[in-house]
Each structure stands twice: as C-alpha cells, then as structure tokens.
Coordinates of N, CA and C in Angstrom, one line a residue:
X548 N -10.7 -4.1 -14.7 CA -9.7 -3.5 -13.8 C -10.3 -3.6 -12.4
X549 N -9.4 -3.7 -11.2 CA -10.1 -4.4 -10.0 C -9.5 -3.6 -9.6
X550 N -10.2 -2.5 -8.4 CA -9.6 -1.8 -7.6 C -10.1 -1.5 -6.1
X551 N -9.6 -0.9 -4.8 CA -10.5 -0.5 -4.0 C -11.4 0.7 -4.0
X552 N -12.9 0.6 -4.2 CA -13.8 1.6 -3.9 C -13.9 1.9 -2.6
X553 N -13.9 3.5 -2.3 CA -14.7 4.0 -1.1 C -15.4 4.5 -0.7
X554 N -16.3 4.4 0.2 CA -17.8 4.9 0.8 C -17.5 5.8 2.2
X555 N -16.4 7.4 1.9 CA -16.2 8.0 2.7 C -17.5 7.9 4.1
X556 N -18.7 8.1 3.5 CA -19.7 8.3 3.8 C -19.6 7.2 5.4
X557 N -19.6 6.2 4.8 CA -18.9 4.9 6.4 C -18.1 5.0 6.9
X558 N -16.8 5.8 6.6 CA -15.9 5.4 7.4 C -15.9 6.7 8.5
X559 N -15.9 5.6 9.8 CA -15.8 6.6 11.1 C -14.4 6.5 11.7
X560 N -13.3 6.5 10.6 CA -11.9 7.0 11.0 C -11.0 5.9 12.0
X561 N -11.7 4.3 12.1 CA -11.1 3.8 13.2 C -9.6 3.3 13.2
X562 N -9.2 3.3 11.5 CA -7.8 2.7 10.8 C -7.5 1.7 10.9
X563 N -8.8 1.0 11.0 CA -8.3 -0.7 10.7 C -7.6 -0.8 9.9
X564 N -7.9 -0.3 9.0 CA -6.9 -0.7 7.2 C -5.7 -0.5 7.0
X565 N -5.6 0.6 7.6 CA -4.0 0.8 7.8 C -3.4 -0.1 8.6
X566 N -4.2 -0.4 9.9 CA -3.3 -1.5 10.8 C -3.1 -3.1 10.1
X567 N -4.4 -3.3 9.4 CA -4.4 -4.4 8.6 C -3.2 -4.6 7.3
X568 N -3.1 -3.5 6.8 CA -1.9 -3.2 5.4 C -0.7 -2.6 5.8
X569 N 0.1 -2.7 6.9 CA 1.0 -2.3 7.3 C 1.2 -3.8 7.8
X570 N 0.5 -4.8 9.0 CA 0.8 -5.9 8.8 C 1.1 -6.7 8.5
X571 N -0.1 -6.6 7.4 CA 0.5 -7.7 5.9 C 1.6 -7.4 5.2
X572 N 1.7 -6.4 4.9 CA 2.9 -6.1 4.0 C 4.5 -5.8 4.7
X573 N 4.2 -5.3 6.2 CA 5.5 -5.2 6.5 C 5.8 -5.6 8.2
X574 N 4.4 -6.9 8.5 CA 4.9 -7.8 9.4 C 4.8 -6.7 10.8
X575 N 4.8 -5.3 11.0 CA 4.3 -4.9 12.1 C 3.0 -3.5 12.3
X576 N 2.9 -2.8 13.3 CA 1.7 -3.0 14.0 C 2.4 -1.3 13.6
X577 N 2.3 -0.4 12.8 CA 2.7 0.8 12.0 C 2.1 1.4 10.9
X578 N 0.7 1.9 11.5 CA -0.6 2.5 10.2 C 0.5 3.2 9.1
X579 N 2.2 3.9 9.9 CA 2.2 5.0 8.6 C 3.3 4.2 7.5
X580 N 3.1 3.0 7.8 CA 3.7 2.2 6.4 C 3.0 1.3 6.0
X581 N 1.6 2.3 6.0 CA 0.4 1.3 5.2 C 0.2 1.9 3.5
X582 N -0.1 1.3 2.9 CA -0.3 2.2 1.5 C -2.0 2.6 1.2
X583 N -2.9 2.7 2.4 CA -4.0 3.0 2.8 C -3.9 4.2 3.9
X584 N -4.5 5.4 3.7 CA -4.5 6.4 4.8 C -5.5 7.1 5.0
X585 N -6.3 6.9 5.7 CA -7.2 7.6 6.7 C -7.1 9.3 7.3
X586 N -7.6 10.2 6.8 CA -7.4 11.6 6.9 C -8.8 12.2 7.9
X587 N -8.7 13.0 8.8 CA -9.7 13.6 9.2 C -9.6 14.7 8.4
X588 N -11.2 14.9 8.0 CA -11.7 16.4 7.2 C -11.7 17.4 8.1
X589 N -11.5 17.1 9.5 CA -11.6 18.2 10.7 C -10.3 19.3 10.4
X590 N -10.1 20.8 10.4 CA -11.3 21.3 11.5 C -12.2 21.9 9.9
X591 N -12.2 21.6 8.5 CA -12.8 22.5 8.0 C -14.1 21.6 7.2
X592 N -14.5 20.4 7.6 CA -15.6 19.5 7.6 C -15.9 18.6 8.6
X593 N -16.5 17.5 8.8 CA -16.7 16.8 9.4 C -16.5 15.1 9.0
X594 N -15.6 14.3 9.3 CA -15.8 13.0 8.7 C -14.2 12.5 8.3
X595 N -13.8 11.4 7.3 CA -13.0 11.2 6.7 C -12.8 11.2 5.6
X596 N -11.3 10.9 4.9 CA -10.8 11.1 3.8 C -10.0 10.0 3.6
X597 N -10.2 9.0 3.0 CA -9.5 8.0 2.7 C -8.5 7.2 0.9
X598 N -7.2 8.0 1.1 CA -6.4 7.6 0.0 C -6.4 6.4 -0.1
X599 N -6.4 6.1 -1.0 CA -5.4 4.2 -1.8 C -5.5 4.6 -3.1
X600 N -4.6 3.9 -3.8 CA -4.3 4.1 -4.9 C -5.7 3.5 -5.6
X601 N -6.3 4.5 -6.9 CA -7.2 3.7 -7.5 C -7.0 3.0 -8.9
X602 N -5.8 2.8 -8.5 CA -5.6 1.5 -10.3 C -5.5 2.6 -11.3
X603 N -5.5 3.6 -11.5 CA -5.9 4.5 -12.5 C -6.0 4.0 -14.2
X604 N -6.8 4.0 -15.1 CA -6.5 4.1 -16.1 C -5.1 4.9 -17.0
X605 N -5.6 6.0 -16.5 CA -4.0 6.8 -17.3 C -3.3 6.8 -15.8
X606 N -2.0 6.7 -16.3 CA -1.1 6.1 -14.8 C -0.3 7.4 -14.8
X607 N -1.0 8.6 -14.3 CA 0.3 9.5 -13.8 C 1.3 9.1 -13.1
X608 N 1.4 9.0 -12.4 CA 2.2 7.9 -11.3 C 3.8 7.1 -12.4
X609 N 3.6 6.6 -13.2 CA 4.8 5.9 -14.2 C 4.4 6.5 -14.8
X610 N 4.0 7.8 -15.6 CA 4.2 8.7 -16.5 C 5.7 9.6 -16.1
X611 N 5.5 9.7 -15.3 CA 6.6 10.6 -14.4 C 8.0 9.6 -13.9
X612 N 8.0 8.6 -13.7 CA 8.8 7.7 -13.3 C 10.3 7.6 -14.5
X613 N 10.9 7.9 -14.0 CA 12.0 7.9 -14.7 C 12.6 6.9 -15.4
X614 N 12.7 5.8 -14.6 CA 13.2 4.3 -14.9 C 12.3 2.9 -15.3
X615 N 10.9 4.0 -15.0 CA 9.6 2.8 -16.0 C 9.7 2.0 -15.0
X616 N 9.8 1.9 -13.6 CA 9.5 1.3 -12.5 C 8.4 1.1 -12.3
X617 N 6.9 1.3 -12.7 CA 5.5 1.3 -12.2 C 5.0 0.8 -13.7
X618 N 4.3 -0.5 -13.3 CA 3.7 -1.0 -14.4 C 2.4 -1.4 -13.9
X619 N 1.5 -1.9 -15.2 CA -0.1 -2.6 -14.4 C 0.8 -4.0 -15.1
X620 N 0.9 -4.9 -13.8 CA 0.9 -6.4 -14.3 C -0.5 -6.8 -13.9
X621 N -1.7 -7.6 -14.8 CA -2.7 -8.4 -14.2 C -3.8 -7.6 -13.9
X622 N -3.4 -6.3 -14.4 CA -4.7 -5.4 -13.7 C -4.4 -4.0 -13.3
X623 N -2.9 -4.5 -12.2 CA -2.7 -3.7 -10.9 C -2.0 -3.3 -11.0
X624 N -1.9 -1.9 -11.3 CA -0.2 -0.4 -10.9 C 0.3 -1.2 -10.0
X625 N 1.6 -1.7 -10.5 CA 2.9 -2.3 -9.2 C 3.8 -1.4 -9.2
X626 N 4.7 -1.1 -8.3 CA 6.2 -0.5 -8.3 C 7.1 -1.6 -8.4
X627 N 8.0 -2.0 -9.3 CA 9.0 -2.9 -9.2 C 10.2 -2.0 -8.2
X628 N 10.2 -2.7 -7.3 CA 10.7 -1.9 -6.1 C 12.6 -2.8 -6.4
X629 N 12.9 -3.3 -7.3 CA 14.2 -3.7 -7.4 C 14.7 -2.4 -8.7
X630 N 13.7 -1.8 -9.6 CA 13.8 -0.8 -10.7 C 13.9 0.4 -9.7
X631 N 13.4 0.6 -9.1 CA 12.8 2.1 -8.7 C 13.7 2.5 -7.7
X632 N 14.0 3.9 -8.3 CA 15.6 4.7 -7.2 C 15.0 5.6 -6.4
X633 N 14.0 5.4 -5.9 CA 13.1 6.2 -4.9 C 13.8 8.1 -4.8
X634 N 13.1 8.0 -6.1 CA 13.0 9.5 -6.0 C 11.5 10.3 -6.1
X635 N 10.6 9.0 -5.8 CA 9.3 10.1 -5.2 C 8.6 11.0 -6.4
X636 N 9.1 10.9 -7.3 CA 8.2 11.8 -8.8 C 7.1 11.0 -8.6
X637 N 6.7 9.9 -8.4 CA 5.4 9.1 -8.7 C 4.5 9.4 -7.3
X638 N 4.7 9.6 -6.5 CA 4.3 10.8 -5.4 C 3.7 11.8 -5.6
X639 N 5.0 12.4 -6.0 CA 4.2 13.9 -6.6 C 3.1 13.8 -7.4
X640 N 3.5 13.2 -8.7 CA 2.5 13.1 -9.7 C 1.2 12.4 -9.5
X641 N 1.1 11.6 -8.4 CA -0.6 11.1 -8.2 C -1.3 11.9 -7.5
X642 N -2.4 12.4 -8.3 CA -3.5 13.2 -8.5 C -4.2 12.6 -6.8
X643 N -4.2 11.9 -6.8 CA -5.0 11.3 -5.1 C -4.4 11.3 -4.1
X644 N -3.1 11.4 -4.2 CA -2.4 11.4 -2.8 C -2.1 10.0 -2.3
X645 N -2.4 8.9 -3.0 CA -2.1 7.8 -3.0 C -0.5 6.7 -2.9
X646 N 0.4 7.6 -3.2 CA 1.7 7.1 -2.9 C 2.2 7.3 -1.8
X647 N 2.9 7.1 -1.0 CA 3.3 7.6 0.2 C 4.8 7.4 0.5
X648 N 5.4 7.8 1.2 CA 6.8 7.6 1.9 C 7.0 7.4 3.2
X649 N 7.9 6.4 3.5 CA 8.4 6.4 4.9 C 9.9 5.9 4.9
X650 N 10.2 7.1 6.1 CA 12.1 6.7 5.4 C 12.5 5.5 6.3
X651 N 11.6 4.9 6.8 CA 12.1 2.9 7.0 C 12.2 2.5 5.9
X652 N 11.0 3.0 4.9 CA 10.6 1.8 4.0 C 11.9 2.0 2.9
X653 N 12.2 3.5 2.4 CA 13.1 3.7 1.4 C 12.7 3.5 0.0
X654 N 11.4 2.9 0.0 CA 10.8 2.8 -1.5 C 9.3 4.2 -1.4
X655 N 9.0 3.9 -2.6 CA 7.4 4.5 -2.5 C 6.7 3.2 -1.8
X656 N 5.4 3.8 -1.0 CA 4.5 2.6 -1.0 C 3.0 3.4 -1.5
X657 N 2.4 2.2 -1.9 CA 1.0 2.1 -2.9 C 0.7 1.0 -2.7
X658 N -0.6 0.7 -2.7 CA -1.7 -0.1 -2.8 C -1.3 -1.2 -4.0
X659 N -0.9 -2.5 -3.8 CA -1.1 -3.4 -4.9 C -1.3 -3.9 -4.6
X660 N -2.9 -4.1 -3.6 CA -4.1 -4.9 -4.0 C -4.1 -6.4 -3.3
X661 N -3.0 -6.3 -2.1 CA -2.3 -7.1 -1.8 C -2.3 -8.8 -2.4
X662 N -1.6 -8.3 -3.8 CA -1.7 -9.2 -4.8 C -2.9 -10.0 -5.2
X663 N -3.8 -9.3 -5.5 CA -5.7 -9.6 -5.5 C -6.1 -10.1 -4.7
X664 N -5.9 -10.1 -3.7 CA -6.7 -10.1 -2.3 C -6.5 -9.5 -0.9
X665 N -7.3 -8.2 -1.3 CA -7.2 -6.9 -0.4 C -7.7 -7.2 1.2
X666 N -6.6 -7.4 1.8 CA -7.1 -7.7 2.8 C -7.6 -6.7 4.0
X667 N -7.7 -5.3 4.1 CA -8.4 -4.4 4.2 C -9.6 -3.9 4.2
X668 N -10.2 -4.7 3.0 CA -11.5 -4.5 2.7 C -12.2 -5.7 3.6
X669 N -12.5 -6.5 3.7 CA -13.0 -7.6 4.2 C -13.1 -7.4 6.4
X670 N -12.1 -6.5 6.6 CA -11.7 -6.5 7.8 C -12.3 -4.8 7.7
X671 N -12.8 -4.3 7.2 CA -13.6 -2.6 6.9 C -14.6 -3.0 8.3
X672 N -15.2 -2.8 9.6 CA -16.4 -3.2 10.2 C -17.6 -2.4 9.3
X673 N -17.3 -1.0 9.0 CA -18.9 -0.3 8.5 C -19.1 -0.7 6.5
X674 N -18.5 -1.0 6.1 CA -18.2 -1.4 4.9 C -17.5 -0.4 4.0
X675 N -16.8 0.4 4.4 CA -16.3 1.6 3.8 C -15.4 1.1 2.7
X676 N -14.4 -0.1 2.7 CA -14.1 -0.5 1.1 C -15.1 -1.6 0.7
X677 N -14.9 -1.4 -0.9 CA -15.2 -2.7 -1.3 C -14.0 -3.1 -2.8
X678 N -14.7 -3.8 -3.2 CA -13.5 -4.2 -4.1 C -14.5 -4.0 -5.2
X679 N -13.9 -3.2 -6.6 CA -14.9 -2.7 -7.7 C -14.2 -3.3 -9.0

C-alpha cells in the first residue's frame, strides 16, 4: 500500500503542498482546495500539523459512506466523485482530519495520490513528505 508519510518534525509550515495539490488538481493557485493541509500547533505548541489522507487499511471513511462511493482501486482510497452525493459522513468519519470541503468544489476532497505520482512530495524543500 503506497501512501504519503510525514516528518512533522521538517515541516516549517511554508504550504508548498497545498499550492502544489490545489494546482494540479484544480488548475489554480487556492491551498484551501488542496486535499493536503498544513495546521499551526500555535498557540498551544510549537510547529506544524500536517493532514493527507493515509490510505488507511480499515477505511472509516467508506465505512460510513452511504452509496459505497470510496473505494481502494490499485492501492489508493478514491472518491468516485460521479457516485458520491456530497454529504460529508466520510469527513466526519476520518479519524485524521483528512477529507476536506470546499463549497466550489461540492465534492469531498482527499488525497488520491495524484494517481501515483504525488506531486507534493518531490516539491517538499525540507523533506517533510515522502512516499511510504
């Protein structure tokens, strides 16, 4: 199973990845319709907190899904985004914080790996993803 790893520990919060995964996937220059997010631990730590979806083994995420819209094709938790009536239970249900909403997009968005080849990781400067 191939997913993105994080090394909170490097990342100093600059959001390449978000800028990087919001372009690829939706052609403009908009971190919050990235399916990668970057959180400051401030004010009650120091550093970052970085969601993506981690492929999960047990898929809360389509456990919850009503219409069996989220499958692993190849590896990779997808949303079949022509199934899925965007009601957000697969939201709720991930344990990581990993799904996200944006009411442009009108779907869920999540990390799928930008069809195995994550293009966020490679463009990381401190190496804070890798690919596992």
């Amino acid at each position: 199973m191939t997913r993105i790893a994080v090394d909170e520990s490097k990342c100093v919060g600059c959001h390449i990845c978000e800028l990087i995964c919001s372009i690829y996937h939706f052609k403009v220059n908009n971190p919050k319709k990235a399916s990668i997010k970057v959180l400051s631990k401030y004010p009650s730590s120091i550093g970052y907190e970085i969601h993506v979806c981690r492929q999960c083994e047990e898929m809360f995420c389509a456990a919850v899904c009503p219409v069996n819209a989220i499958k692993r094709v190849n590896g990779v938790v997808i949303i079949d985004h022509e199934v899925c009536t965007s009601c957000y239970a697969c939201a709720q249900a991930c344990p990581y914080n990993a799904i996200f909403i944006h009411k442009e997009v009108g779907k869920p968005i999540k990390c799928d790996l930008c069809s195995g080849n994550p293009q966020c990781v490679p463009r990381c400067p401190l190496g804070a993803l890798k690919i596992a």
